[in-house]
JSON list of C-alpha atoms in Angstrom, two decimals:
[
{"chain": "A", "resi": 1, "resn": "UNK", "atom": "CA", "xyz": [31.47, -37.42, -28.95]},
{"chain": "A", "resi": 2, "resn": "UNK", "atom": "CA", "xyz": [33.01, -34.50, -30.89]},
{"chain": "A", "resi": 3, "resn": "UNK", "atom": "CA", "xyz": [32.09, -35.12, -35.07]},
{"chain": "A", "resi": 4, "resn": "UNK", "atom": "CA", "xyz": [36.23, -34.79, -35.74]},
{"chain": "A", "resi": 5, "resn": "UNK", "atom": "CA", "xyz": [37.54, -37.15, -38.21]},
{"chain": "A", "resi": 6, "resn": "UNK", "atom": "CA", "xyz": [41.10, -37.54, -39.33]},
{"chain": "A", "resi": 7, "resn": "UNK", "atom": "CA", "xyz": [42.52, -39.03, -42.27]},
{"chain": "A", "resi": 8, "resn": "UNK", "atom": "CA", "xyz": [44.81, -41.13, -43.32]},
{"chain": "A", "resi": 9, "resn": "UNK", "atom": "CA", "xyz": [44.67, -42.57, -39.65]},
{"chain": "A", "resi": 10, "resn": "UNK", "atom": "CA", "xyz": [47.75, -44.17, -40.66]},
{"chain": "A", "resi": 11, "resn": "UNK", "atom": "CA", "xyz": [50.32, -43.48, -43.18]},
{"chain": "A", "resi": 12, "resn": "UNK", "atom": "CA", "xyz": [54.22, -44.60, -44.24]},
{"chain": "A", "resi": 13, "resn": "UNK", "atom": "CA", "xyz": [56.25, -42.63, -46.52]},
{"chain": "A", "resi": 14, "resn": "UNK", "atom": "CA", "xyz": [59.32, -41.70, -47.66]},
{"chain": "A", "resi": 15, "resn": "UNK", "atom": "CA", "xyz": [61.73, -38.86, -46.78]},
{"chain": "A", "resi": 16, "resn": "UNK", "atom": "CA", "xyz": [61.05, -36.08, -49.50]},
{"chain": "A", "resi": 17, "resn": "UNK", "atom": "CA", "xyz": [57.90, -36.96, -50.14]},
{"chain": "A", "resi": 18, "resn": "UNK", "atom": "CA", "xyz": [54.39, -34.60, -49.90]},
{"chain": "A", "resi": 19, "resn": "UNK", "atom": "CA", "xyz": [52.00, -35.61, -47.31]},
{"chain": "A", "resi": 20, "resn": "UNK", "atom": "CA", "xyz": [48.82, -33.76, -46.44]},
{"chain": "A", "resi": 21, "resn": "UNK", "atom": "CA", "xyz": [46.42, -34.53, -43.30]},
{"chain": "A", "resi": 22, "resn": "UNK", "atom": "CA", "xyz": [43.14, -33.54, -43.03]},
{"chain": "A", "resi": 23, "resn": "UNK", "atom": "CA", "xyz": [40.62, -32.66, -40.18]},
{"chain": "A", "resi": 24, "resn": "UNK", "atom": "CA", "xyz": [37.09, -32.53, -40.93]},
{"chain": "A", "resi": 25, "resn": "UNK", "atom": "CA", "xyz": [34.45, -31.53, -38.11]},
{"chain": "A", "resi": 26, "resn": "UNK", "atom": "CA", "xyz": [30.66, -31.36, -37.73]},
{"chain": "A", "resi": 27, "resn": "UNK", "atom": "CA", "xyz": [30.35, -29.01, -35.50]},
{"chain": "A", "resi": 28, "resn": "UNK", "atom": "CA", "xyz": [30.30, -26.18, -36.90]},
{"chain": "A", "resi": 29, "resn": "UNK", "atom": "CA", "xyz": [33.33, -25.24, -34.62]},
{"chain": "A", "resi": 30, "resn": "UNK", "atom": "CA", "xyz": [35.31, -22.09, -34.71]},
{"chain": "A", "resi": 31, "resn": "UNK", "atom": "CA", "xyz": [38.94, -23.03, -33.71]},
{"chain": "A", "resi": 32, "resn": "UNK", "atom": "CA", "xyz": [40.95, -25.70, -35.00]},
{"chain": "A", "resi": 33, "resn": "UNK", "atom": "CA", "xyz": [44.59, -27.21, -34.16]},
{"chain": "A", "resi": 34, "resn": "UNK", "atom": "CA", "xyz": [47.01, -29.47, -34.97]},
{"chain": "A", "resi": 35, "resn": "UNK", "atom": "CA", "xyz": [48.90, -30.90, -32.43]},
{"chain": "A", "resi": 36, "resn": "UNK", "atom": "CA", "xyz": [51.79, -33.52, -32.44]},
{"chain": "A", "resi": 37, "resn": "UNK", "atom": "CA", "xyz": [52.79, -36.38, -29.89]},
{"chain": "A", "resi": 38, "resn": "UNK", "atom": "CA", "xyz": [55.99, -37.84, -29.23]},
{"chain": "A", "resi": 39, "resn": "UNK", "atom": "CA", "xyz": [57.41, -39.67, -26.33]},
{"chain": "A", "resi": 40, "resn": "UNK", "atom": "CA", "xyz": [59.05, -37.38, -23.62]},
{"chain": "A", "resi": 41, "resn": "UNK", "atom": "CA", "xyz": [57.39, -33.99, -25.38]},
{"chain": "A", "resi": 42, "resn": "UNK", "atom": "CA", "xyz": [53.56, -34.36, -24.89]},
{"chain": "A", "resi": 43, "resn": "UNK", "atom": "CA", "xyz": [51.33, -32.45, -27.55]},
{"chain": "A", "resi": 44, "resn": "UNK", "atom": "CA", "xyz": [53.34, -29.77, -29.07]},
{"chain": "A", "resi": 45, "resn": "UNK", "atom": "CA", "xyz": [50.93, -27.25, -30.94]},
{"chain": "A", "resi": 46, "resn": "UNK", "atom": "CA", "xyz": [51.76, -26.91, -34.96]},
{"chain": "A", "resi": 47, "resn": "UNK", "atom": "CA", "xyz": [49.35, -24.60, -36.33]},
{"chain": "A", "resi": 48, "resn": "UNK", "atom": "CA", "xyz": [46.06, -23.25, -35.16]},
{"chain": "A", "resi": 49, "resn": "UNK", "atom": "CA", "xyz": [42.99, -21.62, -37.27]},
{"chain": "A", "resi": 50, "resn": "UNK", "atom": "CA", "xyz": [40.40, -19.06, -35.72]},
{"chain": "A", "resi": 51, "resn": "UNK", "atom": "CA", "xyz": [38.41, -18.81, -38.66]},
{"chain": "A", "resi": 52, "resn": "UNK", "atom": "CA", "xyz": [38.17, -19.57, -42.74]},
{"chain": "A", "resi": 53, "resn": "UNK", "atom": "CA", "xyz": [41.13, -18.26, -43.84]},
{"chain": "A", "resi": 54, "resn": "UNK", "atom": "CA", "xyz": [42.88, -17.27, -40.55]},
{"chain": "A", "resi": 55, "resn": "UNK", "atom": "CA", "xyz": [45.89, -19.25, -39.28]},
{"chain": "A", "resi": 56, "resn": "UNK", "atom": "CA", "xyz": [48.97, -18.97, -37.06]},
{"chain": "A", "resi": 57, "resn": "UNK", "atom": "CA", "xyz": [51.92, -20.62, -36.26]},
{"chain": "A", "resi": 58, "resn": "UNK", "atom": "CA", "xyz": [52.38, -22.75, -32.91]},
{"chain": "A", "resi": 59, "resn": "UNK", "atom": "CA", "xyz": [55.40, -23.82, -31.44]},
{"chain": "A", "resi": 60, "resn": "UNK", "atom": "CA", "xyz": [56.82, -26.45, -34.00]},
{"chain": "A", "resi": 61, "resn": "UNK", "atom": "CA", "xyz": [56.09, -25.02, -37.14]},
{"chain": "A", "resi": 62, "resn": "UNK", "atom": "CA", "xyz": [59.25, -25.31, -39.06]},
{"chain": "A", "resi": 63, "resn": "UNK", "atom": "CA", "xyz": [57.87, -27.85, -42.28]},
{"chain": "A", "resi": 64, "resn": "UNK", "atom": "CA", "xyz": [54.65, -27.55, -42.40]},
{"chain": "A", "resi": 65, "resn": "UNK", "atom": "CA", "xyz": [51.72, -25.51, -43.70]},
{"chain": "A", "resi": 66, "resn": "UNK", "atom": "CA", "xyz": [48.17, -25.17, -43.31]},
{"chain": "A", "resi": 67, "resn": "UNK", "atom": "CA", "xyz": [44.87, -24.61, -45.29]},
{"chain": "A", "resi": 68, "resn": "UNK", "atom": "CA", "xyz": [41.43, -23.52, -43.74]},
{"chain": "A", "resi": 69, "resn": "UNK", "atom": "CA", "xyz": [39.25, -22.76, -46.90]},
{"chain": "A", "resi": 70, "resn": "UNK", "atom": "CA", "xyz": [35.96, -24.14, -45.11]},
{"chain": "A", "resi": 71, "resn": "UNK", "atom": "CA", "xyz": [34.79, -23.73, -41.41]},
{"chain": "A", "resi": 72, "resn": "UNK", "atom": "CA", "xyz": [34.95, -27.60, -41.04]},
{"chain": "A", "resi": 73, "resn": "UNK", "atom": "CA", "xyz": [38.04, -28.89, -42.87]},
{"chain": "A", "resi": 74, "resn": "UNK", "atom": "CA", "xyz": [41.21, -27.58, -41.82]},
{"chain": "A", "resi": 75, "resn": "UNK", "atom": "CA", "xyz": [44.76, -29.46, -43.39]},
{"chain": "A", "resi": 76, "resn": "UNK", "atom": "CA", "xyz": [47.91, -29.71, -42.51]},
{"chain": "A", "resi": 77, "resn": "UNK", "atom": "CA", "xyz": [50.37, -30.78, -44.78]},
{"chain": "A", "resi": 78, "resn": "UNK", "atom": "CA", "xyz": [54.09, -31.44, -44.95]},
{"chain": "A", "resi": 79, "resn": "UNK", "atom": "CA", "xyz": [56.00, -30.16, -47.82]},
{"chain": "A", "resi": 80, "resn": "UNK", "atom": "CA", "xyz": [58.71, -32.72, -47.62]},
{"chain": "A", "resi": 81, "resn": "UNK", "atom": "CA", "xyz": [58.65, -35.20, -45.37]},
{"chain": "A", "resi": 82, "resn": "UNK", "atom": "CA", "xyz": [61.45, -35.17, -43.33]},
{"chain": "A", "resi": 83, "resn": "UNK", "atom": "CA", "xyz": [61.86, -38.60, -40.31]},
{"chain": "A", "resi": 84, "resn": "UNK", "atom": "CA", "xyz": [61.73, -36.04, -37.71]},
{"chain": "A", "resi": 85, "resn": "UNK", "atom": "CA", "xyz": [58.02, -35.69, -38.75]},
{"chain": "A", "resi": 86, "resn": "UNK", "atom": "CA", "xyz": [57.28, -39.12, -37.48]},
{"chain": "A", "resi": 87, "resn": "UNK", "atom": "CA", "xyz": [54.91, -38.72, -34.91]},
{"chain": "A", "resi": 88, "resn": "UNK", "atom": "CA", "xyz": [51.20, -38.69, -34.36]},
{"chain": "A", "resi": 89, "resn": "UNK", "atom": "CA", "xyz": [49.13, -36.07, -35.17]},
{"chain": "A", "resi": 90, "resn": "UNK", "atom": "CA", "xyz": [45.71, -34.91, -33.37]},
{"chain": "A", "resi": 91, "resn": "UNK", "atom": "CA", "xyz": [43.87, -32.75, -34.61]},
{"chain": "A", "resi": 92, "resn": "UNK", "atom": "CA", "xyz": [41.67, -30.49, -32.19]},
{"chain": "A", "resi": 93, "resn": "UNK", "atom": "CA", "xyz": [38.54, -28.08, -32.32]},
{"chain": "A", "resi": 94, "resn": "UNK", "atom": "CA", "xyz": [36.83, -25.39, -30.12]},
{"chain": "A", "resi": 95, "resn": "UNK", "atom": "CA", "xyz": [34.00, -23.03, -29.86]},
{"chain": "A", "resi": 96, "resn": "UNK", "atom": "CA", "xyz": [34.69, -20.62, -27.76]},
{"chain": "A", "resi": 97, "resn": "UNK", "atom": "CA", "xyz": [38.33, -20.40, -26.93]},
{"chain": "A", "resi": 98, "resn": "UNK", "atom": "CA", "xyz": [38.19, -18.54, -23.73]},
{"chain": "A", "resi": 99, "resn": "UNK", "atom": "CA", "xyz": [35.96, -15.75, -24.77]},
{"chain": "A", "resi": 100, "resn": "UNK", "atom": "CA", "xyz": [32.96, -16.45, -22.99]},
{"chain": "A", "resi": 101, "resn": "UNK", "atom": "CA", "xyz": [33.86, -20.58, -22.81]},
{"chain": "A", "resi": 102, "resn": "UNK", "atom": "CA", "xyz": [36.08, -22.71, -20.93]},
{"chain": "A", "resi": 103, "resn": "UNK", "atom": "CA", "xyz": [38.43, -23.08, -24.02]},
{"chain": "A", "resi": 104, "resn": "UNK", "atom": "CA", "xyz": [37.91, -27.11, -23.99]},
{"chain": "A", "resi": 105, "resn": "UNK", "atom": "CA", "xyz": [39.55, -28.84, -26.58]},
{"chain": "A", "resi": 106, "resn": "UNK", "atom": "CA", "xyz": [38.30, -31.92, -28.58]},
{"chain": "A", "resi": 107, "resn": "UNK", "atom": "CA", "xyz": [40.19, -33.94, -30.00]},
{"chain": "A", "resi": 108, "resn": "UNK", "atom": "CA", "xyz": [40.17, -36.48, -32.99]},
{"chain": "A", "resi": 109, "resn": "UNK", "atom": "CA", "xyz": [41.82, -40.06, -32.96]},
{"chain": "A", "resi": 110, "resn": "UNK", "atom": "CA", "xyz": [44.86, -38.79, -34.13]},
{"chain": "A", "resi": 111, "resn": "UNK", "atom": "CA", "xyz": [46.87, -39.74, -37.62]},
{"chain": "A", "resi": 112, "resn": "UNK", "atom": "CA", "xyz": [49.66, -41.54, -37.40]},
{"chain": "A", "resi": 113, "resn": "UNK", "atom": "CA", "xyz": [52.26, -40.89, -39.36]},
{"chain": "A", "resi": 114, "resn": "UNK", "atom": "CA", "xyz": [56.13, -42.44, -40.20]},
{"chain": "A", "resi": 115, "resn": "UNK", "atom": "CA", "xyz": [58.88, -41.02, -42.68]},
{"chain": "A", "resi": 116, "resn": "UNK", "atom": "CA", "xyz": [61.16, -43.84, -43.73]},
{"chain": "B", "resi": 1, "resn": "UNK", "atom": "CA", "xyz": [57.13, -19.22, -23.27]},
{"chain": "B", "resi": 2, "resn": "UNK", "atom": "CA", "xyz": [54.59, -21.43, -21.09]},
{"chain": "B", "resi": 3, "resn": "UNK", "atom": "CA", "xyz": [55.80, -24.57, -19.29]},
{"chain": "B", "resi": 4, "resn": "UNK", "atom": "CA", "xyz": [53.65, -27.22, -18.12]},
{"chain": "B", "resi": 5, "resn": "UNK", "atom": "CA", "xyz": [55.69, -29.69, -16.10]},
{"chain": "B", "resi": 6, "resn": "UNK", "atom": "CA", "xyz": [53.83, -33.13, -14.18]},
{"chain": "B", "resi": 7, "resn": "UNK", "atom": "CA", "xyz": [56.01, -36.53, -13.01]},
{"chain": "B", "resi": 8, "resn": "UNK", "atom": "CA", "xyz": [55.60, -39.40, -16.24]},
{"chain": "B", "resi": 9, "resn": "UNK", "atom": "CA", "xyz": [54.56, -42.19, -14.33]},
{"chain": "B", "resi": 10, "resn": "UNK", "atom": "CA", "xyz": [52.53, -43.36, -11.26]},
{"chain": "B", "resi": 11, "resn": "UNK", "atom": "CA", "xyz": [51.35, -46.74, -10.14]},
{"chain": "B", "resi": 12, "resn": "UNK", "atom": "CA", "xyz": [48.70, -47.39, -7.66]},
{"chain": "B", "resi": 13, "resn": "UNK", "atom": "CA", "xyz": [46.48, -50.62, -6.52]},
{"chain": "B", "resi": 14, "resn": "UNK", "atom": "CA", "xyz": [42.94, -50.44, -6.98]},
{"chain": "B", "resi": 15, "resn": "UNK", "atom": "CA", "xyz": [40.47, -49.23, -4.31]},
{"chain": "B", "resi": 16, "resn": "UNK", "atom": "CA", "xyz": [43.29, -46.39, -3.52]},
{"chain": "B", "resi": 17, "resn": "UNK", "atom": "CA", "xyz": [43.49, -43.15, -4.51]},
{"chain": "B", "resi": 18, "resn": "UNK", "atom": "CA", "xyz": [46.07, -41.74, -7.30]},
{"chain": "B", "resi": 19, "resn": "UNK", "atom": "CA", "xyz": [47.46, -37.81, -6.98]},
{"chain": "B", "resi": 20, "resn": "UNK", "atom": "CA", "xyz": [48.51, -36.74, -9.61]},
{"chain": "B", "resi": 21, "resn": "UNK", "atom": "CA", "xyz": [50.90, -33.25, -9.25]},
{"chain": "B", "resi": 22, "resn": "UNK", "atom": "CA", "xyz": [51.48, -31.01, -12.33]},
{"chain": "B", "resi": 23, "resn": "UNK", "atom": "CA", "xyz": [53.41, -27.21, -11.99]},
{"chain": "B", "resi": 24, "resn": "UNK", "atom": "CA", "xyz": [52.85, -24.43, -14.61]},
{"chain": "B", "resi": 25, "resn": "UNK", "atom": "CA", "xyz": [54.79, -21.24, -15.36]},
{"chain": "B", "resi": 26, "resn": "UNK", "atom": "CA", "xyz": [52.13, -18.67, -17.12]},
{"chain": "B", "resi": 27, "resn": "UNK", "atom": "CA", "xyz": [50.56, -17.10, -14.20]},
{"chain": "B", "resi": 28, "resn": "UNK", "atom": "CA", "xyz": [48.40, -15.55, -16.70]},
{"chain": "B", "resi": 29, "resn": "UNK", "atom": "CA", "xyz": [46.54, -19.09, -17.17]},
{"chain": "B", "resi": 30, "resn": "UNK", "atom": "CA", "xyz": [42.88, -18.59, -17.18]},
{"chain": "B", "resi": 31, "resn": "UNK", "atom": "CA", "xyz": [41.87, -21.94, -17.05]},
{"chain": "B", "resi": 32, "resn": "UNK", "atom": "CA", "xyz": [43.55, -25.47, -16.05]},
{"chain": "B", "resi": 33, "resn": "UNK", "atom": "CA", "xyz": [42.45, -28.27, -17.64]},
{"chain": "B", "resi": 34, "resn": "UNK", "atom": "CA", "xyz": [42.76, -31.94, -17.10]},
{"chain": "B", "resi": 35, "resn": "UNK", "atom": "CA", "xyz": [42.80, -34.59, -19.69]},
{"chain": "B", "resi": 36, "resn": "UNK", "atom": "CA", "xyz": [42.85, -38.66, -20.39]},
{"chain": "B", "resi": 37, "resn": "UNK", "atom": "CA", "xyz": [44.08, -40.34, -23.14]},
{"chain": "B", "resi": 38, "resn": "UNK", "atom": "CA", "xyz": [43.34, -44.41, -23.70]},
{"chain": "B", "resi": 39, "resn": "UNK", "atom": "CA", "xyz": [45.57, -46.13, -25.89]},
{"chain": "B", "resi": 40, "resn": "UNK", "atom": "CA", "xyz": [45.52, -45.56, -29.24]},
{"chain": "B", "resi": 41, "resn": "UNK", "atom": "CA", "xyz": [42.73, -42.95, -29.26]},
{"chain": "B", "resi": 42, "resn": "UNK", "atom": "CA", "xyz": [42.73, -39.21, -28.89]},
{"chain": "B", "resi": 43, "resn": "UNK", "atom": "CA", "xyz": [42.61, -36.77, -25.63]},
{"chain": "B", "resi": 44, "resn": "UNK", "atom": "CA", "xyz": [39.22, -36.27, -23.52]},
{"chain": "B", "resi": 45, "resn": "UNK", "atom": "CA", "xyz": [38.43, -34.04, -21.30]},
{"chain": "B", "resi": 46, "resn": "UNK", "atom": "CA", "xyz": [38.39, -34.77, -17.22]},
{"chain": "B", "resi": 47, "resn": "UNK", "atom": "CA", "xyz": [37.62, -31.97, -15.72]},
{"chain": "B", "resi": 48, "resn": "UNK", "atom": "CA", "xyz": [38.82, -28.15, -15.30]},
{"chain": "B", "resi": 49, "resn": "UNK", "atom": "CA", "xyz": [39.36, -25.55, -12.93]},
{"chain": "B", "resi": 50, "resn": "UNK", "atom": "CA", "xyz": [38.95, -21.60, -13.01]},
{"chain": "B", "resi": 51, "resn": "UNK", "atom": "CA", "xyz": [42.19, -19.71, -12.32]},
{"chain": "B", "resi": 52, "resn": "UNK", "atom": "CA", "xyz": [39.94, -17.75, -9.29]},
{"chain": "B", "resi": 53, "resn": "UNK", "atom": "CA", "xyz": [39.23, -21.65, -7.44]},
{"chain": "B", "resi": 54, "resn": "UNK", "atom": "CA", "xyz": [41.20, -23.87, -5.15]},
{"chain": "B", "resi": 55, "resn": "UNK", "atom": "CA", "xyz": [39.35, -26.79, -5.53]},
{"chain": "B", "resi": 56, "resn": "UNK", "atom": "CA", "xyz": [36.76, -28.67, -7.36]},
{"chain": "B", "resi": 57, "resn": "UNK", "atom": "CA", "xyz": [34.86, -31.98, -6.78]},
{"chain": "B", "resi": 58, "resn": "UNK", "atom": "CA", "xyz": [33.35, -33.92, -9.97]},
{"chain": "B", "resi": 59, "resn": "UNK", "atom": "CA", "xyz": [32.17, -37.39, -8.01]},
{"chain": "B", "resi": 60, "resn": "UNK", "atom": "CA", "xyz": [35.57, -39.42, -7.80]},
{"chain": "B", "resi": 61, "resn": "UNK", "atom": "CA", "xyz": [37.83, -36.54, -9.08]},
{"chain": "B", "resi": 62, "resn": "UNK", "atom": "CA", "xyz": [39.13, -33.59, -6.90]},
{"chain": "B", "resi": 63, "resn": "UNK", "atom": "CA", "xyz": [41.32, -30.79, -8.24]},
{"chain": "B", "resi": 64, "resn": "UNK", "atom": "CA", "xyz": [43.40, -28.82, -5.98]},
{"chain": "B", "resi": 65, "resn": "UNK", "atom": "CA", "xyz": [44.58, -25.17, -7.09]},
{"chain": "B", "resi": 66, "resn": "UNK", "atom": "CA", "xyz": [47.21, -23.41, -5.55]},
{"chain": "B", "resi": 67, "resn": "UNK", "atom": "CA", "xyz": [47.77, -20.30, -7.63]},
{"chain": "B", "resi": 68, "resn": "UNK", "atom": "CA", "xyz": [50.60, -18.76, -5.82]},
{"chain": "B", "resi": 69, "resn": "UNK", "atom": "CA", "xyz": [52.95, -22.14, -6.16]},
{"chain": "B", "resi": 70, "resn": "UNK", "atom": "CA", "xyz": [51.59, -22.33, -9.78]},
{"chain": "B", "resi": 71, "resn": "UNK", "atom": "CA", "xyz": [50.47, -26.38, -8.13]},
{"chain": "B", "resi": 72, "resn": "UNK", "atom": "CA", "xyz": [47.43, -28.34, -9.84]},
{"chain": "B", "resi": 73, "resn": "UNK", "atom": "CA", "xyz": [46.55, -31.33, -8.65]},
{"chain": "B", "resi": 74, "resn": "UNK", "atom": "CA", "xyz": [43.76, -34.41, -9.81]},
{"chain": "B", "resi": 75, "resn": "UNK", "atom": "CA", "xyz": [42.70, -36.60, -7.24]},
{"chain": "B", "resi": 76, "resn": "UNK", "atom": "CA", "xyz": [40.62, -39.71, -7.93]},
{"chain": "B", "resi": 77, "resn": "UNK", "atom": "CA", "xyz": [38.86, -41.71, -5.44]},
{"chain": "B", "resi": 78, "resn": "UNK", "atom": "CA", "xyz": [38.64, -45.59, -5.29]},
{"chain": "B", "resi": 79, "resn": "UNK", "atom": "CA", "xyz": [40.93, -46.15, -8.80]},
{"chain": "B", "resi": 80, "resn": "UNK", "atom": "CA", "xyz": [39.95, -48.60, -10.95]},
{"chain": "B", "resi": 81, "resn": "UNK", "atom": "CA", "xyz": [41.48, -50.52, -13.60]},
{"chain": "B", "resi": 82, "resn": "UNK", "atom": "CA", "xyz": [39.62, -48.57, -16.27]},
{"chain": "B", "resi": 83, "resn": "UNK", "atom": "CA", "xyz": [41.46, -45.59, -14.97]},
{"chain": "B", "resi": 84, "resn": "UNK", "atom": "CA", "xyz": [44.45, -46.64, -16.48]},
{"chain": "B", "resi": 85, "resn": "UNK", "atom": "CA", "xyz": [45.49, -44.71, -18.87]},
{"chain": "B", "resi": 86, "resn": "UNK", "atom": "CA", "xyz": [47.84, -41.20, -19.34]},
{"chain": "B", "resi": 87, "resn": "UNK", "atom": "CA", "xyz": [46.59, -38.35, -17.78]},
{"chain": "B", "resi": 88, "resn": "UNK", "atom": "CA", "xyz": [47.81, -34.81, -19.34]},
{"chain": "B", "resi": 89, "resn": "UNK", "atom": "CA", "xyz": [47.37, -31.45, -17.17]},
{"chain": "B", "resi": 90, "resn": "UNK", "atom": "CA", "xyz": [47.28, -28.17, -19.57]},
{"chain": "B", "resi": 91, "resn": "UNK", "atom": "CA", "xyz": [47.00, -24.90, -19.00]},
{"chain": "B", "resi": 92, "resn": "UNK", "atom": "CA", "xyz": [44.57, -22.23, -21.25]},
{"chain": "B", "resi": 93, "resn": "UNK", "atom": "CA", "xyz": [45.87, -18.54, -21.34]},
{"chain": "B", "resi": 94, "resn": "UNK", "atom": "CA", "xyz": [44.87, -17.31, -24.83]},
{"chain": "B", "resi": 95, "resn": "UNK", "atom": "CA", "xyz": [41.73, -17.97, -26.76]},
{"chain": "B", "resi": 96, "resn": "UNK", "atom": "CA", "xyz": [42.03, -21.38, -27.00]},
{"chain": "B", "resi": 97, "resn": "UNK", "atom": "CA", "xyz": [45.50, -22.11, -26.87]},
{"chain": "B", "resi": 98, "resn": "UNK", "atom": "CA", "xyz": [46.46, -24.77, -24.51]},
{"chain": "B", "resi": 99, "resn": "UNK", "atom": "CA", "xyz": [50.08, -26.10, -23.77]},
{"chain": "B", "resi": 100, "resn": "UNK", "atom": "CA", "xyz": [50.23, -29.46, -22.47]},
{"chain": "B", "resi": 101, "resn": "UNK", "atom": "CA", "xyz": [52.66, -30.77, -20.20]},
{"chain": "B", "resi": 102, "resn": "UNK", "atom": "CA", "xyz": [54.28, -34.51, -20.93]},
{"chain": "B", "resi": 103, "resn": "UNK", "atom": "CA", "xyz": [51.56, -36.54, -19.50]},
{"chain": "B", "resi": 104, "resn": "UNK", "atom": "CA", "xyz": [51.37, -38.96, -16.58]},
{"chain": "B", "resi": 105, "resn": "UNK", "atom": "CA", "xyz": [51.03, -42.32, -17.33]},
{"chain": "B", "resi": 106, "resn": "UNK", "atom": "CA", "xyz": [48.56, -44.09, -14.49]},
{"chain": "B", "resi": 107, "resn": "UNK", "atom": "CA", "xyz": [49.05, -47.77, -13.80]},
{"chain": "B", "resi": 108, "resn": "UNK", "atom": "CA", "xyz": [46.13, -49.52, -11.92]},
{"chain": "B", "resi": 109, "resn": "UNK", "atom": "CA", "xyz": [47.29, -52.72, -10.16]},
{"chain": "B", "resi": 110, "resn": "UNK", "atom": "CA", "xyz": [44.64, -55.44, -9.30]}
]
């Protein structure tokens, strides 16, 4: 298995409030991505990194942010927690992206999160 | 933007097989993947397929590619209850960008 660990794996907290998720791999990886999961939308891709320092928004990026300051951490964090954020979060790593690689992702167990 | 569309739910008895359909927009997609997800645990990787091949065998899984209908299909052999579990097609089109469709939820009856 992929070294990915996420923490908190499981969270509760209330509307307005800061919460920050983290995604720390072993391998040296160059890509990293946060994902979300909710019923009827499958994984919906936040924010992806391509390097220290190098980030860019996905699809549903409206209230959050992201930090990359090391190749193997890479955290996500929500300004103000809103209960629309209540979902769980996976965080995912690659090597290669498609530049010479299949572009497989691995994922971590995912975090899950819920904004009373 | 990229669409990745596959039917929620199938239910099969074990020893059959289970096809599983999934239709994509980007016709740019370089890659299509296939992933399973167990409950409560993140997404692993089945098996892909290169954009340039209409099929591919991995022992009990088969994926079927048919580029010009933008149709991807998994295949697997003698299901077992340990094959239960949600089964997400995605398509790769950009370094390492993947968009996922909803996932199809596999029930294996005994």
């Amino acid at each position: 298995d992929a070294g990915i660990t996420q923490s908190p794996r499981h969270k509760v907290t209330e509307t307005g409030t800061p919460v920050t998720l983290r995604c720390h791999q072993t391998e040296n990886h160059r890509y990293m991505y946060w994902y979300r999961q909710d019923p009827g939308h499958g994984l919906r891709l936040i924010h992806y990194s391509y390097g220290v320092k190098d980030t860019d928004k996905g699809e549903v990026s409206d209230g959050y942010s992201v930090s990359r300051s090391k190749t193997e951490d890479f955290l996500l964090t929500l300004e103000s927690a809103t209960s629309s954020q209540t979902s769980v979060y996976f965080c995912a790593i690659s090597g290669t992206g498609l530049a010479g690689g299949t572009g497989e992702l691995f994922f971590g167990e995912g975090s899950r999160l819920t904004v009373l | 933007g990229e669409d990745v569309e596959q039917s929620l739910f199938l239910s099969v008895r074990e020893g059959d097989s289970s096809v599983i359909n999934c239709t994509y927009t980007d016709s740019s997609s370089t890659y299509l993947y296939w992933y399973k997800q167990e409950p409560g645990a993140g997404l692993q990787l089945l098996t892909y397929i290169f954009s340039n091949m209409d099929m591919k065998q991995d022992q009990r899984l088969t994926v079927l590619l048919n580029k010009k209908d933008k149709h991807l299909s998994l295949r697997i052999a003698d299901t077992q209850t340990g094959d239960s579990a949600i089964y997400f097609c995605a398509e790769g089109s950009r370094a390492g960008k993947s968009t996922f469709g909803d996932g199809t939820t596999l029930t294996v009856k005994p």
